[in-house]
mmCIF file of C-alpha atoms in Angstrom:
data_model
loop_
_atom_site.group_PDB
_atom_site.id
_atom_site.type_symbol
_atom_site.label_atom_id
_atom_site.label_comp_id
_atom_site.label_asym_id
_atom_site.label_seq_id
_atom_site.Cartn_x
_atom_site.Cartn_y
_atom_site.Cartn_z
ATOM 1 C CA GLN A 1 152.926 72.880 25.347
ATOM 2 C CA VAL A 2 151.565 69.370 24.952
ATOM 3 C CA GLN A 3 151.371 68.188 21.366
ATOM 4 C CA LEU A 4 150.777 64.951 19.501
ATOM 5 C CA VAL A 5 151.490 64.843 15.779
ATOM 6 C CA GLU A 6 150.501 61.947 13.524
ATOM 7 C CA SER A 7 152.250 61.224 10.261
ATOM 8 C CA GLY A 8 152.689 58.417 7.763
ATOM 9 C CA GLY A 9 149.275 58.299 6.170
ATOM 10 C CA GLY A 10 148.734 58.172 2.456
ATOM 11 C CA LEU A 11 147.273 56.245 -0.434
ATOM 12 C CA VAL A 12 147.947 52.523 -0.637
ATOM 13 C CA GLN A 13 146.488 49.622 -2.603
ATOM 14 C CA PRO A 14 144.616 46.800 -0.895
ATOM 15 C CA GLY A 15 147.085 44.387 0.650
ATOM 16 C CA GLY A 16 149.673 47.098 1.111
ATOM 17 C CA SER A 17 151.254 48.481 4.257
ATOM 18 C CA LEU A 18 151.692 51.788 6.036
ATOM 19 C CA ARG A 19 153.354 52.788 9.273
ATOM 20 C CA LEU A 20 151.783 55.625 11.207
ATOM 21 C CA SER A 21 153.773 57.646 13.718
ATOM 22 C CA CYS A 22 152.561 59.564 16.754
ATOM 23 C CA ALA A 23 155.263 61.930 17.956
ATOM 24 C CA ALA A 24 154.898 63.715 21.284
ATOM 25 C CA SER A 25 156.326 66.980 22.531
ATOM 26 C CA GLY A 26 155.892 68.614 25.910
ATOM 27 C CA PHE A 27 155.474 65.346 27.784
ATOM 28 C CA ASN A 28 156.979 61.884 27.995
ATOM 29 C CA LEU A 29 154.881 59.308 26.192
ATOM 30 C CA ASP A 30 156.352 56.536 28.318
ATOM 31 C CA TYR A 31 154.079 57.624 31.164
ATOM 32 C CA PHE A 32 150.871 57.463 29.125
ATOM 33 C CA ALA A 33 148.721 54.837 27.546
ATOM 34 C CA ILE A 34 148.431 55.710 23.861
ATOM 35 C CA GLY A 35 145.454 54.805 21.718
ATOM 36 C CA TRP A 36 144.926 54.868 17.985
ATOM 37 C CA PHE A 37 141.469 55.766 16.717
ATOM 38 C CA ARG A 38 140.022 56.165 13.266
ATOM 39 C CA GLN A 39 136.996 57.838 11.789
ATOM 40 C CA ALA A 40 135.612 57.222 8.328
ATOM 41 C CA PRO A 41 133.048 59.499 6.668
ATOM 42 C CA GLY A 42 129.609 58.895 8.135
ATOM 43 C CA LYS A 43 130.899 56.563 10.833
ATOM 44 C CA GLU A 44 131.626 56.934 14.530
ATOM 45 C CA ARG A 45 135.141 57.206 15.865
ATOM 46 C CA GLU A 46 136.500 53.725 16.391
ATOM 47 C CA GLY A 47 139.234 52.567 18.727
ATOM 48 C CA VAL A 48 141.667 50.405 16.789
ATOM 49 C CA SER A 49 144.594 49.829 19.139
ATOM 50 C CA CYS A 50 146.172 50.890 22.412
ATOM 51 C CA ILE A 51 149.487 50.408 24.172
ATOM 52 C CA GLY A 52 149.881 50.697 27.926
ATOM 53 C CA SER A 53 152.346 53.053 29.554
ATOM 54 C CA SER A 54 154.621 50.145 30.400
ATOM 55 C CA GLY A 55 154.542 48.903 26.820
ATOM 56 C CA SER A 56 153.647 45.417 28.006
ATOM 57 C CA THR A 57 149.929 45.741 27.339
ATOM 58 C CA THR A 58 148.635 46.016 23.793
ATOM 59 C CA VAL A 59 145.064 45.705 22.585
ATOM 60 C CA TYR A 60 143.485 45.631 19.154
ATOM 61 C CA ALA A 61 140.031 45.885 17.721
ATOM 62 C CA ASP A 62 138.823 42.632 16.214
ATOM 63 C CA SER A 63 138.722 44.261 12.803
ATOM 64 C CA VAL A 64 142.489 44.868 12.786
ATOM 65 C CA LYS A 65 143.805 42.056 14.971
ATOM 66 C CA GLY A 66 146.566 40.158 13.227
ATOM 67 C CA ARG A 67 147.118 42.950 10.717
ATOM 68 C CA PHE A 68 148.085 45.975 12.840
ATOM 69 C CA THR A 69 150.892 46.236 15.388
ATOM 70 C CA ILE A 70 151.321 49.017 17.935
ATOM 71 C CA SER A 71 154.700 49.828 19.477
ATOM 72 C CA ARG A 72 156.608 52.625 21.138
ATOM 73 C CA ASP A 73 160.124 53.994 20.755
ATOM 74 C CA SER A 74 161.032 55.738 23.983
ATOM 75 C CA ALA A 75 164.172 57.335 22.558
ATOM 76 C CA LYS A 76 162.085 59.085 19.909
ATOM 77 C CA ASN A 77 159.109 59.740 22.200
ATOM 78 C CA THR A 78 156.987 58.174 19.484
ATOM 79 C CA VAL A 79 154.316 55.495 19.177
ATOM 80 C CA TYR A 80 153.847 53.627 15.924
ATOM 81 C CA LEU A 81 151.023 51.763 14.271
ATOM 82 C CA GLN A 82 152.247 49.311 11.678
ATOM 83 C CA MET A 83 149.387 48.461 9.331
ATOM 84 C CA ASP A 84 149.717 45.446 7.061
ATOM 85 C CA SER A 85 147.307 43.702 4.708
ATOM 86 C CA LEU A 86 145.301 46.876 4.404
ATOM 87 C CA LYS A 87 141.708 46.714 3.227
ATOM 88 C CA PRO A 88 139.474 49.384 1.690
ATOM 89 C CA GLU A 89 137.445 49.413 4.900
ATOM 90 C CA ASP A 90 140.550 50.648 6.734
ATOM 91 C CA THR A 91 140.166 53.969 4.932
ATOM 92 C CA ALA A 92 139.757 56.704 7.543
ATOM 93 C CA VAL A 93 141.431 59.572 9.313
ATOM 94 C CA TYR A 94 143.646 58.058 11.999
ATOM 95 C CA TYR A 95 144.253 59.814 15.313
ATOM 96 C CA CYS A 96 146.510 59.071 18.232
ATOM 97 C CA ALA A 97 145.477 60.008 21.738
ATOM 98 C CA ALA A 98 147.035 59.933 25.186
ATOM 99 C CA GLY A 99 145.315 59.049 28.416
ATOM 100 C CA GLY A 100 146.137 61.579 31.102
ATOM 101 C CA ALA A 101 145.722 59.984 34.508
ATOM 102 C CA TYR A 102 147.890 57.696 36.555
ATOM 103 C CA GLY A 103 146.499 54.205 36.350
ATOM 104 C CA PHE A 104 144.728 54.896 33.075
ATOM 105 C CA GLN A 105 143.893 51.637 31.340
ATOM 106 C CA CYS A 106 143.645 51.048 27.627
ATOM 107 C CA ASN A 107 140.049 51.240 26.479
ATOM 108 C CA PRO A 108 138.165 52.010 23.254
ATOM 109 C CA ASN A 109 136.324 55.072 24.586
ATOM 110 C CA PHE A 110 137.637 58.141 22.813
ATOM 111 C CA TYR A 111 136.179 60.517 25.402
ATOM 112 C CA GLU A 112 138.433 59.111 28.107
ATOM 113 C CA TYR A 113 141.609 60.268 26.339
ATOM 114 C CA GLU A 114 142.872 63.765 27.074
ATOM 115 C CA TYR A 115 145.384 64.651 24.359
ATOM 116 C CA TRP A 116 144.844 64.265 20.624
ATOM 117 C CA GLY A 117 146.770 64.735 17.435
ATOM 118 C CA GLN A 118 145.456 66.355 14.274
ATOM 119 C CA GLY A 119 144.946 63.112 12.389
ATOM 120 C CA THR A 120 146.437 61.615 9.263
ATOM 121 C CA GLN A 121 144.488 60.341 6.269
ATOM 122 C CA VAL A 122 144.772 56.702 5.247
ATOM 123 C CA THR A 123 143.190 55.735 1.951
ATOM 124 C CA VAL A 124 143.159 52.130 0.758
ATOM 125 C CA SER A 125 141.967 51.907 -2.806
ATOM 126 C CA SER A 126 142.700 50.161 -6.067
#
């Protein structure tokens, strides 16, 4: 079966750091563009970052640019989101998602991604 599992969320103070992991089973993540999305209470799902299947293309939402870094570890079949200088407004449930089609391009539209993890809670609070 195809599965994506996020981990690494938790409670952190403003200015702190977390590293989220998106581990895949049942398929090779190297062949998929992987996006990170987040959803805070009362807000729409927001695309925060994406890495292309080749690993050479990375994109970031303006709100996280310069603070978040997306990467992949092929040996572990895992994509990471390193989050630094966290702010209270980063508080949300974070999801990873895989695009399913050949030639899929990174984009912020959640409905274009086919496979999703269960989400991991990130809370930034003093």
